[in-house]
PDB file of C-alpha atoms in Angstrom:
ATOM      1  CA  MET A   9     180.430  84.623 244.826  1.00 57.00           C
ATOM      2  CA  LYS A  10     181.137  87.529 243.504  1.00 58.00           C
ATOM      3  CA  ILE A  11     178.053  89.101 245.468  1.00 57.00           C
ATOM      4  CA  LEU A  12     179.507  87.556 248.301  1.00 54.00           C
ATOM      5  CA  ILE A  13     182.432  89.251 247.711  1.00 53.00           C
ATOM      6  CA  SER A  14     180.578  92.462 246.716  1.00 54.00           C
ATOM      7  CA  LEU A  15     179.279  92.957 250.103  1.00 55.00           C
ATOM      8  CA  LEU A  16     182.289  91.994 251.181  1.00 53.00           C
ATOM      9  CA  LEU A  17     184.234  94.415 250.625  1.00 55.00           C
ATOM     10  CA  ILE A  18     181.775  97.073 250.947  1.00 52.00           C
ATOM     11  CA  LEU A  19     181.802  96.445 254.608  1.00 54.00           C
ATOM     12  CA  SER A  20     185.728  95.915 255.296  1.00 54.00           C
ATOM     13  CA  THR A  21     185.761  99.828 253.545  1.00 52.00           C
ATOM     14  CA  LEU A  22     182.286 100.686 256.742  1.00 46.00           C
ATOM     15  CA  LEU A  23     184.936  99.628 259.129  1.00 57.00           C
ATOM     16  CA  GLY A  24     188.031 100.774 257.553  1.00 71.00           C
ATOM     17  CA  ASP A  25     189.693  97.948 257.017  1.00 90.00           C
ATOM     18  CA  ARG A  26     192.082  98.058 252.491  1.00 94.00           C
ATOM     19  CA  VAL A  27     190.953  96.118 249.846  1.00 97.00           C
ATOM     20  CA  LEU A  28     194.421  95.149 247.731  1.00 98.00           C
ATOM     21  CA  LYS A  29     194.261  93.716 244.523  1.00 98.00           C
ATOM     22  CA  ILE A  30     196.327  92.415 242.775  1.00 98.00           C
ATOM     23  CA  ALA A  31     196.632  91.488 239.707  1.00 98.00           C
ATOM     24  CA  THR A  32     199.788  89.549 236.888  1.00 98.00           C
ATOM     25  CA  TYR A  33     200.607  90.104 233.375  1.00 98.00           C
ATOM     26  CA  ASN A  34     202.732  88.516 230.667  1.00 98.00           C
ATOM     27  CA  VAL A  35     202.675  91.835 228.000  1.00 98.00           C
ATOM     28  CA  GLU A  36     203.623  89.560 225.466  1.00 98.00           C
ATOM     29  CA  ASN A  37     207.587  91.238 224.463  1.00 97.00           C
ATOM     30  CA  LEU A  38     206.888  94.155 225.152  1.00 98.00           C
ATOM     31  CA  PHE A  39     210.055  96.272 223.932  1.00 97.00           C
ATOM     32  CA  ASP A  40     210.988 100.187 223.429  1.00 97.00           C
ATOM     33  CA  LEU A  41     212.980 101.049 219.933  1.00 96.00           C
ATOM     34  CA  SER A  42     216.045 101.072 221.315  1.00 92.00           C
ATOM     35  CA  ASN A  43     218.756  99.491 219.307  1.00 85.00           C
ATOM     36  CA  THR A  44     219.861  97.084 222.292  1.00 82.00           C
ATOM     37  CA  LYS A  45     221.514  92.942 220.790  1.00 77.00           C
ATOM     38  CA  TYR A  46     219.516  91.916 224.103  1.00 76.00           C
ATOM     39  CA  ARG A  47     216.147  91.817 222.715  1.00 86.00           C
ATOM     40  CA  TYR A  48     214.729  89.392 219.313  1.00 91.00           C
ATOM     41  CA  LYS A  49     214.951  89.350 215.552  1.00 92.00           C
ATOM     42  CA  GLU A  50     211.320  91.166 214.773  1.00 94.00           C
ATOM     43  CA  TYR A  51     211.440  93.213 217.567  1.00 96.00           C
ATOM     44  CA  LYS A  52     215.244  95.506 216.440  1.00 95.00           C
ATOM     45  CA  PRO A  53     213.576  98.204 215.851  1.00 96.00           C
ATOM     46  CA  ASN A  54     212.916 100.072 211.784  1.00 95.00           C
ATOM     47  CA  THR A  55     214.471  97.573 210.495  1.00 95.00           C
ATOM     48  CA  LYS A  56     211.203  95.105 207.495  1.00 95.00           C
ATOM     49  CA  SER A  57     209.749  94.062 210.544  1.00 96.00           C
ATOM     50  CA  LEU A  58     207.575  97.387 211.231  1.00 97.00           C
ATOM     51  CA  TRP A  59     208.569  97.551 215.022  1.00 97.00           C
ATOM     52  CA  ASN A  60     208.310 101.123 214.617  1.00 97.00           C
ATOM     53  CA  LYS A  61     206.877 104.053 216.435  1.00 98.00           C
ATOM     54  CA  LYS A  62     203.597 103.910 215.398  1.00 98.00           C
ATOM     55  CA  ASN A  63     203.437  99.520 215.878  1.00 98.00           C
ATOM     56  CA  TYR A  64     205.209 100.610 219.228  1.00 98.00           C
ATOM     57  CA  LYS A  65     202.200 103.228 219.938  1.00 98.00           C
ATOM     58  CA  ILE A  66     199.755 100.609 219.677  1.00 98.00           C
ATOM     59  CA  LYS A  67     200.919  98.288 221.992  1.00 98.00           C
ATOM     60  CA  LEU A  68     202.133 100.171 224.632  1.00 98.00           C
ATOM     61  CA  LYS A  69     198.323 101.595 224.340  1.00 98.00           C
ATOM     62  CA  ASN A  70     196.988  98.442 224.038  1.00 98.00           C
ATOM     63  CA  ILE A  71     198.234  97.138 226.636  1.00 98.00           C
ATOM     64  CA  ALA A  72     197.851 100.038 228.975  1.00 98.00           C
ATOM     65  CA  LYS A  73     194.465  99.299 228.583  1.00 98.00           C
ATOM     66  CA  VAL A  74     194.676  96.272 230.118  1.00 98.00           C
ATOM     67  CA  ILE A  75     196.075  97.704 233.008  1.00 98.00           C
ATOM     68  CA  LYS A  76     193.396 100.272 233.642  1.00 98.00           C
ATOM     69  CA  ASP A  77     190.411  97.757 232.754  1.00 98.00           C
ATOM     70  CA  ILE A  78     192.066  95.861 235.602  1.00 98.00           C
ATOM     71  CA  ASN A  79     192.452  98.548 238.316  1.00 98.00           C
ATOM     72  CA  ALA A  80     194.661  97.002 240.069  1.00 98.00           C
ATOM     73  CA  ASP A  81     196.689  98.157 242.964  1.00 98.00           C
ATOM     74  CA  ILE A  82     199.337  95.807 242.596  1.00 98.00           C
ATOM     75  CA  ILE A  83     200.106  94.226 239.187  1.00 98.00           C
ATOM     76  CA  ALA A  84     203.529  92.767 238.622  1.00 98.00           C
ATOM     77  CA  LEU A  85     204.820  92.872 234.778  1.00 98.00           C
ATOM     78  CA  GLN A  86     206.474  89.727 232.820  1.00 98.00           C
ATOM     79  CA  GLU A  87     207.825  90.087 229.149  1.00 98.00           C
ATOM     80  CA  ILE A  88     209.224  94.075 229.751  1.00 98.00           C
ATOM     81  CA  GLY A  89     212.072  94.737 227.759  1.00 96.00           C
ATOM     82  CA  SER A  90     214.304  97.612 229.930  1.00 95.00           C
ATOM     83  CA  LEU A  91     213.236 100.592 232.024  1.00 97.00           C
ATOM     84  CA  GLN A  92     212.240 102.251 229.586  1.00 97.00           C
ATOM     85  CA  ALA A  93     208.774 100.377 227.877  1.00 97.00           C
ATOM     86  CA  LEU A  94     208.301 100.423 231.567  1.00 98.00           C
ATOM     87  CA  LYS A  95     208.853 104.044 231.738  1.00 98.00           C
ATOM     88  CA  ASP A  96     206.671 104.478 228.637  1.00 98.00           C
ATOM     89  CA  LEU A  97     203.544 102.129 229.574  1.00 98.00           C
ATOM     90  CA  LYS A  98     203.702 103.182 232.854  1.00 98.00           C
ATOM     91  CA  LEU A  99     202.770 106.896 230.769  1.00 98.00           C
ATOM     92  CA  GLU A 100     200.868 105.359 229.020  1.00 98.00           C
ATOM     93  CA  ILE A 101     198.231 104.403 231.476  1.00 98.00           C
ATOM     94  CA  LYS A 102     198.138 107.321 232.466  1.00 98.00           C
ATOM     95  CA  LYS A 103     196.949 108.648 230.126  1.00 98.00           C
ATOM     96  CA  GLN A 104     194.407 107.123 229.942  1.00 98.00           C
ATOM     97  CA  GLY A 105     193.487 108.708 233.525  1.00 97.00           C
ATOM     98  CA  LEU A 106     195.188 105.039 236.349  1.00 98.00           C
ATOM     99  CA  TYR A 107     198.139 106.574 236.924  1.00 98.00           C
ATOM    100  CA  TYR A 108     200.609 104.152 238.929  1.00 98.00           C
ATOM    101  CA  LYS A 109     203.967 106.460 240.732  1.00 98.00           C
ATOM    102  CA  TYR A 110     205.889 103.238 242.206  1.00 98.00           C
ATOM    103  CA  LEU A 111     208.058 101.171 239.409  1.00 98.00           C
ATOM    104  CA  ASP A 112     210.812  98.484 240.558  1.00 98.00           C
ATOM    105  CA  ILE A 113     212.316  96.079 237.303  1.00 98.00           C
ATOM    106  CA  ALA A 114     214.426  93.252 237.630  1.00 97.00           C
ATOM    107  CA  ASP A 115     217.057  94.412 235.746  1.00 93.00           C
ATOM    108  CA  ARG A 116     220.914  93.749 236.439  1.00 91.00           C
ATOM    109  CA  LYS A 117     221.573  91.320 234.103  1.00 88.00           C
ATOM    110  CA  ASN A 118     221.204  91.633 230.322  1.00 86.00           C
ATOM    111  CA  THR A 119     218.550  89.085 229.293  1.00 90.00           C
ATOM    112  CA  SER A 120     215.736  89.774 226.419  1.00 91.00           C
ATOM    113  CA  ILE A 121     212.153  89.881 228.571  1.00 95.00           C
ATOM    114  CA  LYS A 122     213.080  91.171 232.760  1.00 97.00           C
ATOM    115  CA  VAL A 123     210.261  91.641 235.807  1.00 98.00           C
ATOM    116  CA  ALA A 124     208.553  94.529 236.963  1.00 98.00           C
ATOM    117  CA  ILE A 125     205.703  95.993 239.219  1.00 98.00           C
ATOM    118  CA  LEU A 126     204.057  99.151 238.938  1.00 98.00           C
ATOM    119  CA  SER A 127     201.827 100.025 242.397  1.00 98.00           C
ATOM    120  CA  LYS A 128     200.005 102.854 243.673  1.00 98.00           C
ATOM    121  CA  VAL A 129     201.472 101.180 247.422  1.00 97.00           C
ATOM    122  CA  PRO A 130     205.081 102.511 248.770  1.00 97.00           C
ATOM    123  CA  PHE A 131     207.064  99.479 248.135  1.00 97.00           C
ATOM    124  CA  ARG A 132     210.277  99.151 251.588  1.00 97.00           C
ATOM    125  CA  TYR A 133     212.488  98.000 248.456  1.00 98.00           C
ATOM    126  CA  SER A 134     212.185  96.524 245.754  1.00 98.00           C
ATOM    127  CA  LYS A 135     215.363  93.594 244.516  1.00 97.00           C
ATOM    128  CA  ASP A 136     216.929  91.745 242.783  1.00 96.00           C
ATOM    129  CA  LEU A 137     216.837  87.262 242.951  1.00 97.00           C
ATOM    130  CA  GLN A 138     220.224  85.961 241.331  1.00 96.00           C
ATOM    131  CA  VAL A 139     218.613  82.865 240.291  1.00 96.00           C
ATOM    132  CA  ARG A 140     222.048  81.345 238.555  1.00 93.00           C
ATOM    133  CA  ALA A 141     224.304  83.701 236.007  1.00 87.00           C
ATOM    134  CA  GLY A 142     224.212  83.190 232.599  1.00 82.00           C
ATOM    135  CA  TYR A 143     220.933  85.140 230.220  1.00 83.00           C
ATOM    136  CA  LYS A 144     219.292  81.361 230.245  1.00 88.00           C
ATOM    137  CA  TYR A 145     217.253  82.213 233.882  1.00 94.00           C
ATOM    138  CA  ARG A 146     215.358  85.592 234.766  1.00 96.00           C
ATOM    139  CA  ASN A 147     215.793  86.747 237.875  1.00 97.00           C
ATOM    140  CA  ILE A 148     213.534  87.719 240.362  1.00 98.00           C
ATOM    141  CA  LEU A 149     212.082  90.888 241.769  1.00 98.00           C
ATOM    142  CA  GLU A 150     211.635  91.280 245.728  1.00 98.00           C
ATOM    143  CA  THR A 151     209.141  93.671 246.247  1.00 98.00           C
ATOM    144  CA  LYS A 152     208.819  93.895 250.337  1.00 98.00           C
ATOM    145  CA  PHE A 153     205.834  96.524 251.007  1.00 97.00           C
ATOM    146  CA  THR A 154     203.817  97.117 254.781  1.00 96.00           C
ATOM    147  CA  ILE A 155     200.539  98.139 254.603  1.00 94.00           C
ATOM    148  CA  ASP A 156     198.678  99.517 257.487  1.00 91.00           C
ATOM    149  CA  SER A 157     202.139  98.385 260.218  1.00 91.00           C
ATOM    150  CA  HIS A 158     201.611  94.549 258.083  1.00 93.00           C
ATOM    151  CA  ASP A 159     204.451  93.280 256.028  1.00 95.00           C
ATOM    152  CA  PHE A 160     203.748  92.013 252.750  1.00 96.00           C
ATOM    153  CA  TYR A 161     206.424  90.630 249.665  1.00 98.00           C
ATOM    154  CA  ILE A 162     205.369  89.619 246.185  1.00 98.00           C
ATOM    155  CA  PHE A 163     207.881  88.311 244.878  1.00 98.00           C
ATOM    156  CA  THR A 164     207.188  88.663 240.960  1.00 98.00           C
ATOM    157  CA  ASN A 165     208.364  85.323 238.580  1.00 98.00           C
ATOM    158  CA  HIS A 166     208.615  84.353 234.868  1.00 98.00           C
ATOM    159  CA  TRP A 167     210.658  81.000 235.250  1.00 98.00           C
ATOM    160  CA  LYS A 168     211.937  78.541 232.110  1.00 96.00           C
ATOM    161  CA  ALA A 169     209.382  78.612 228.949  1.00 94.00           C
ATOM    162  CA  LYS A 170     208.396  74.675 228.526  1.00 92.00           C
ATOM    163  CA  SER A 171     211.299  75.593 225.642  1.00 92.00           C
ATOM    164  CA  GLY A 172     213.738  74.071 228.550  1.00 93.00           C
ATOM    165  CA  PRO A 173     212.878  70.667 231.231  1.00 95.00           C
ATOM    166  CA  GLU A 174     211.685  71.035 234.503  1.00 96.00           C
ATOM    167  CA  SER A 175     215.155  70.715 236.449  1.00 96.00           C
ATOM    168  CA  MET A 176     215.507  74.369 234.155  1.00 96.00           C
ATOM    169  CA  ARG A 177     212.440  75.002 236.118  1.00 97.00           C
ATOM    170  CA  ILE A 178     213.263  73.619 239.357  1.00 97.00           C
ATOM    171  CA  ILE A 179     216.455  75.804 239.885  1.00 97.00           C
ATOM    172  CA  SER A 180     214.287  79.116 239.914  1.00 98.00           C
ATOM    173  CA  ALA A 181     211.993  77.511 242.327  1.00 98.00           C
ATOM    174  CA  LYS A 182     215.306  76.382 244.336  1.00 98.00           C
ATOM    175  CA  LYS A 183     216.803  80.155 245.083  1.00 98.00           C
ATOM    176  CA  LEU A 184     212.995  80.947 245.951  1.00 98.00           C
ATOM    177  CA  ARG A 185     212.662  78.212 248.641  1.00 97.00           C
ATOM    178  CA  GLN A 186     215.542  79.869 250.369  1.00 97.00           C
ATOM    179  CA  ARG A 187     214.400  83.035 250.834  1.00 98.00           C
ATOM    180  CA  ILE A 188     211.617  82.275 251.866  1.00 97.00           C
ATOM    181  CA  LEU A 189     213.222  80.057 254.629  1.00 96.00           C
ATOM    182  CA  GLU A 190     215.513  83.252 254.806  1.00 97.00           C
ATOM    183  CA  ILE A 191     212.613  85.321 255.386  1.00 97.00           C
ATOM    184  CA  GLY A 192     210.108  82.734 256.982  1.00 96.00           C
ATOM    185  CA  GLU A 193     207.660  81.095 256.132  1.00 93.00           C
ATOM    186  CA  ASP A 194     205.098  82.866 258.723  1.00 93.00           C
ATOM    187  CA  LYS A 195     204.741  86.100 256.446  1.00 96.00           C
ATOM    188  CA  ASN A 196     203.033  87.802 254.531  1.00 97.00           C
ATOM    189  CA  ILE A 197     203.934  86.693 250.911  1.00 98.00           C
ATOM    190  CA  VAL A 198     202.768  85.905 247.573  1.00 98.00           C
ATOM    191  CA  LEU A 199     204.420  84.368 244.640  1.00 98.00           C
ATOM    192  CA  LEU A 200     203.616  85.520 241.578  1.00 98.00           C
ATOM    193  CA  GLY A 201     203.657  85.861 237.552  1.00 98.00           C
ATOM    194  CA  ASP A 202     204.337  82.931 234.983  1.00 98.00           C
ATOM    195  CA  PHE A 203     205.686  80.391 236.018  1.00 98.00           C
ATOM    196  CA  ASN A 204     205.721  78.178 233.024  1.00 97.00           C
ATOM    197  CA  SER A 205     203.742  75.904 235.239  1.00 97.00           C
ATOM    198  CA  ASP A 206     200.208  74.243 235.605  1.00 96.00           C
ATOM    199  CA  TYR A 207     198.937  74.332 239.579  1.00 96.00           C
ATOM    200  CA  GLU A 208     199.261  70.746 239.082  1.00 96.00           C
ATOM    201  CA  GLU A 209     201.936  70.176 236.248  1.00 95.00           C
ATOM    202  CA  TYR A 210     202.854  66.428 238.309  1.00 95.00           C
ATOM    203  CA  ILE A 211     200.934  65.650 236.887  1.00 93.00           C
ATOM    204  CA  LYS A 212     200.671  67.065 233.753  1.00 88.00           C
ATOM    205  CA  PHE A 213     203.603  66.775 232.296  1.00 89.00           C
ATOM    206  CA  LYS A 214     204.263  63.426 233.870  1.00 80.00           C
ATOM    207  CA  ARG A 215     205.006  61.600 230.454  1.00 75.00           C
ATOM    208  CA  LYS A 216     206.295  64.449 228.435  1.00 78.00           C
ATOM    209  CA  ARG A 217     209.938  62.917 227.934  1.00 77.00           C
ATOM    210  CA  LYS A 218     210.870  66.344 227.063  1.00 84.00           C
ATOM    211  CA  HIS A 219     210.120  67.254 230.427  1.00 91.00           C
ATOM    212  CA  ASN A 220     210.048  65.055 232.443  1.00 91.00           C
ATOM    213  CA  ASP A 221     213.965  65.191 233.260  1.00 92.00           C
ATOM    214  CA  THR A 222     213.121  65.039 237.936  1.00 94.00           C
ATOM    215  CA  TYR A 223     212.375  61.827 238.033  1.00 91.00           C
ATOM    216  CA  GLY A 224     208.560  63.356 238.440  1.00 91.00           C
ATOM    217  CA  LYS A 225     209.222  66.762 241.203  1.00 95.00           C
ATOM    218  CA  THR A 226     207.935  69.861 239.964  1.00 96.00           C
ATOM    219  CA  GLY A 227     209.895  73.215 240.375  1.00 97.00           C
ATOM    220  CA  ILE A 228     205.557  74.711 241.636  1.00 98.00           C
ATOM    221  CA  ASN A 229     204.515  71.961 243.357  1.00 97.00           C
ATOM    222  CA  HIS A 230     207.167  70.297 244.835  1.00 96.00           C
ATOM    223  CA  VAL A 231     210.153  72.415 245.630  1.00 97.00           C
ATOM    224  CA  LEU A 232     207.272  75.617 246.583  1.00 96.00           C
ATOM    225  CA  LYS A 233     205.553  72.780 248.909  1.00 94.00           C
ATOM    226  CA  THR A 234     202.106  73.170 247.224  1.00 95.00           C
ATOM    227  CA  LEU A 235     201.719  69.724 246.553  1.00 89.00           C
ATOM    228  CA  GLU A 236     199.479  68.953 249.442  1.00 79.00           C
ATOM    229  CA  ILE A 237     196.323  71.001 249.920  1.00 74.00           C
ATOM    230  CA  GLY A 238     196.836  71.611 253.824  1.00 71.00           C
ATOM    231  CA  ASN A 239     196.731  75.397 256.615  1.00 71.00           C
ATOM    232  CA  ASN A 240     201.074  74.552 256.404  1.00 75.00           C
ATOM    233  CA  ASN A 241     201.462  74.471 253.339  1.00 90.00           C
ATOM    234  CA  PHE A 242     201.779  77.580 250.790  1.00 96.00           C
ATOM    235  CA  TYR A 243     198.416  77.047 248.724  1.00 97.00           C
ATOM    236  CA  ASN A 244     198.098  78.258 245.127  1.00 97.00           C
ATOM    237  CA  LEU A 245     194.585  79.472 244.218  1.00 98.00           C
ATOM    238  CA  TRP A 246     194.032  78.500 240.753  1.00 98.00           C
ATOM    239  CA  TYR A 247     192.090  75.859 243.670  1.00 96.00           C
ATOM    240  CA  ASP A 248     189.706  78.771 245.290  1.00 96.00           C
ATOM    241  CA  THR A 249     188.029  78.785 241.664  1.00 96.00           C
ATOM    242  CA  GLN A 250     186.280  76.838 239.247  1.00 96.00           C
ATOM    243  CA  GLU A 251     188.273  74.029 236.613  1.00 96.00           C
ATOM    244  CA  GLU A 252     187.351  75.519 233.781  1.00 96.00           C
ATOM    245  CA  ASN A 253     187.315  78.769 234.843  1.00 97.00           C
ATOM    246  CA  ARG A 254     191.373  77.920 235.564  1.00 97.00           C
ATOM    247  CA  TYR A 255     193.571  79.669 232.411  1.00 98.00           C
ATOM    248  CA  SER A 256     195.788  82.096 231.703  1.00 98.00           C
ATOM    249  CA  TYR A 257     197.290  80.606 228.401  1.00 98.00           C
ATOM    250  CA  ILE A 258     195.814  78.717 225.231  1.00 97.00           C
ATOM    251  CA  PHE A 259     198.272  76.152 222.701  1.00 93.00           C
ATOM    252  CA  ARG A 260     196.867  74.565 220.531  1.00 91.00           C
ATOM    253  CA  GLY A 261     193.232  75.278 221.386  1.00 92.00           C
ATOM    254  CA  LYS A 262     193.733  73.573 225.290  1.00 93.00           C
ATOM    255  CA  LYS A 263     194.028  76.186 228.308  1.00 96.00           C
ATOM    256  CA  GLU A 264     196.435  76.444 230.694  1.00 96.00           C
ATOM    257  CA  ALA A 265     197.159  77.444 233.533  1.00 97.00           C
ATOM    258  CA  LEU A 266     200.706  79.602 233.887  1.00 98.00           C
ATOM    259  CA  ASP A 267     200.431  82.374 234.953  1.00 98.00           C
ATOM    260  CA  ASN A 268     199.240  80.777 238.706  1.00 98.00           C
ATOM    261  CA  ILE A 269     199.458  83.554 242.413  1.00 98.00           C
ATOM    262  CA  ILE A 270     201.028  81.152 245.117  1.00 98.00           C
ATOM    263  CA  VAL A 271     200.386  82.238 249.136  1.00 97.00           C
ATOM    264  CA  SER A 272     201.892  81.750 252.559  1.00 96.00           C
ATOM    265  CA  PRO A 273     199.792  79.387 254.677  1.00 94.00           C
ATOM    266  CA  SER A 274     199.695  82.532 257.217  1.00 94.00           C
ATOM    267  CA  LEU A 275     197.668  84.314 254.583  1.00 95.00           C
ATOM    268  CA  ARG A 276     194.922  81.473 254.323  1.00 92.00           C
ATOM    269  CA  ASN A 277     193.714  82.100 258.087  1.00 84.00           C
ATOM    270  CA  ILE A 278     191.140  85.241 258.506  1.00 77.00           C
ATOM    271  CA  LYS A 279     193.467  87.692 261.179  1.00 80.00           C
ATOM    272  CA  ASP A 280     195.100  91.045 259.811  1.00 91.00           C
ATOM    273  CA  VAL A 281     196.486  90.342 256.270  1.00 95.00           C
ATOM    274  CA  SER A 282     194.283  87.436 254.165  1.00 97.00           C
ATOM    275  CA  TYR A 283     192.931  85.905 250.985  1.00 97.00           C
ATOM    276  CA  ILE A 284     189.458  87.435 250.188  1.00 97.00           C
ATOM    277  CA  ASN A 285     188.164  84.120 249.704  1.00 96.00           C
ATOM    278  CA  GLY A 286     186.686  82.750 245.672  1.00 96.00           C
ATOM    279  CA  SER A 287     188.808  86.467 244.940  1.00 98.00           C
ATOM    280  CA  ILE A 288     190.895  84.957 242.332  1.00 98.00           C
ATOM    281  CA  HIS A 289     190.169  84.779 238.213  1.00 98.00           C
ATOM    282  CA  ASN A 290     191.546  85.184 234.865  1.00 98.00           C
ATOM    283  CA  PHE A 291     190.770  88.792 232.950  1.00 98.00           C
ATOM    284  CA  ASP A 292     188.743  87.825 230.004  1.00 97.00           C
ATOM    285  CA  GLU A 293     186.790  90.842 228.980  1.00 98.00           C
ATOM    286  CA  LYS A 294     185.555  89.951 225.685  1.00 97.00           C
ATOM    287  CA  TYR A 295     188.049  92.080 223.350  1.00 98.00           C
ATOM    288  CA  LEU A 296     191.193  90.087 225.013  1.00 98.00           C
ATOM    289  CA  PHE A 297     190.454  86.913 222.239  1.00 98.00           C
ATOM    290  CA  LYS A 298     190.335  86.352 219.027  1.00 95.00           C
ATOM    291  CA  LYS A 299     187.277  83.724 217.902  1.00 91.00           C
ATOM    292  CA  LYS A 300     188.322  80.726 220.486  1.00 91.00           C
ATOM    293  CA  ASN A 301     192.260  82.476 220.590  1.00 96.00           C
ATOM    294  CA  ILE A 302     193.845  85.048 223.197  1.00 98.00           C
ATOM    295  CA  TYR A 303     193.653  88.046 221.376  1.00 98.00           C
ATOM    296  CA  ARG A 304     197.679  87.764 221.086  1.00 98.00           C
ATOM    297  CA  TRP A 305     200.041  90.916 219.696  1.00 98.00           C
ATOM    298  CA  GLN A 306     199.610  90.214 215.714  1.00 98.00           C
ATOM    299  CA  ILE A 307     203.798  89.380 214.059  1.00 97.00           C
ATOM    300  CA  SER A 308     203.309  87.410 210.370  1.00 96.00           C
ATOM    301  CA  ARG A 309     204.530  83.798 210.325  1.00 89.00           C
ATOM    302  CA  GLY A 310     206.722  85.163 206.032  1.00 87.00           C
ATOM    303  CA  LYS A 311     210.167  84.581 206.022  1.00 89.00           C
ATOM    304  CA  ILE A 312     210.913  88.734 207.363  1.00 93.00           C
ATOM    305  CA  LYS A 313     207.995  88.408 210.295  1.00 95.00           C
ATOM    306  CA  LYS A 314     206.251  92.272 210.660  1.00 97.00           C
ATOM    307  CA  HIS A 315     204.496  93.415 213.584  1.00 97.00           C
ATOM    308  CA  LYS A 316     200.958  94.713 212.649  1.00 97.00           C
ATOM    309  CA  GLY A 317     199.975  96.997 214.988  1.00 97.00           C
ATOM    310  CA  LYS A 318     197.368  94.522 216.284  1.00 97.00           C
ATOM    311  CA  GLY A 319     196.644  92.804 219.269  1.00 98.00           C
ATOM    312  CA  TYR A 320     196.644  92.247 223.172  1.00 98.00           C
ATOM    313  CA  SER A 321     198.533  89.570 224.414  1.00 98.00           C
ATOM    314  CA  ASP A 322     199.378  85.922 224.318  1.00 98.00           C
ATOM    315  CA  HIS A 323     198.872  86.180 227.685  1.00 98.00           C
ATOM    316  CA  LEU A 324     195.777  87.409 230.381  1.00 98.00           C
ATOM    317  CA  PRO A 325     196.316  89.015 233.810  1.00 98.00           C
ATOM    318  CA  VAL A 326     195.520  86.794 236.577  1.00 98.00           C
ATOM    319  CA  ILE A 327     194.552  88.674 240.178  1.00 98.00           C
ATOM    320  CA  ALA A 328     193.960  88.434 243.527  1.00 98.00           C
ATOM    321  CA  GLN A 329     192.010  90.306 245.976  1.00 98.00           C
ATOM    322  CA  PHE A 330     193.793  90.683 249.612  1.00 98.00           C
ATOM    323  CA  LEU A 331     192.018  92.555 253.062  1.00 97.00           C
ATOM    324  CA  PHE A 332     194.522  93.929 256.073  1.00 96.00           C
ATOM    325  CA  LYS A 333     192.260  94.713 258.613  1.00 90.00           C
ATOM    326  CA  ASN A 334     192.617  98.206 259.971  1.00 78.00           C
TER     327      ASN A 334
END
């Protein structure tokens, strides 16, 4: 499959078409060193927790290395603490040899962590989509591109964690679905990010009373309409790779697919703009693992949690490629 994709990319280049690599990455709590109240206790700067200039620089350097090695044209990010943290990350990526000219962050709401985007490609606009007032629901970032005269929308998500029930994730899904209907389901739309939901969440959460407070209905499958695989439905790209490779997170030794890339029906038709079949994959380089676990950012478990200055993130990036015909 990889050989076929490589041949397609070469042929597309020769024909003057454009191939875009798009990725999503939960970077795990990238906070800057400003002293604001909207952050977790262990990320208060210059305290006994050792969130200081030294460890901040290590965290930036490590996350920047991952992003540089992916070398996506557009990368959606989750768990960015502030615009300053995003700018510092962009600068560190540039130091490592990769330049993103365009950026934005969904920061019109005081949540501890936010979603953001870095792009080599200019966008027409980028704006917050407010899910609901209050800190429990993070804003979605809507970004519109016009690439080779084709409109292309990306929605960066970070839904409520599994500490909350499915009804909370459904609220985010409904807001996203409402906006999709306003734009038009026939448009070129990519939904991506940390949905805190599996591509088959409706199966995997059924017996979990803590999560299933919705009589079996889920945000990712029922509201976004990814339940059935068909030409008229939104399609979760995890179905386009081998089942054993469908993961971006490991919890207690079990692989999970919390991070997803979902595309509108138009992107599955080989027309002006389309998803390149077989290109979806997680970024599973060896340095992102420690033994059988993802090598997350290391913090001690003592009474006072302390940063060790090692590791990357508890999530793996997920990548897909798209073809824009000239």
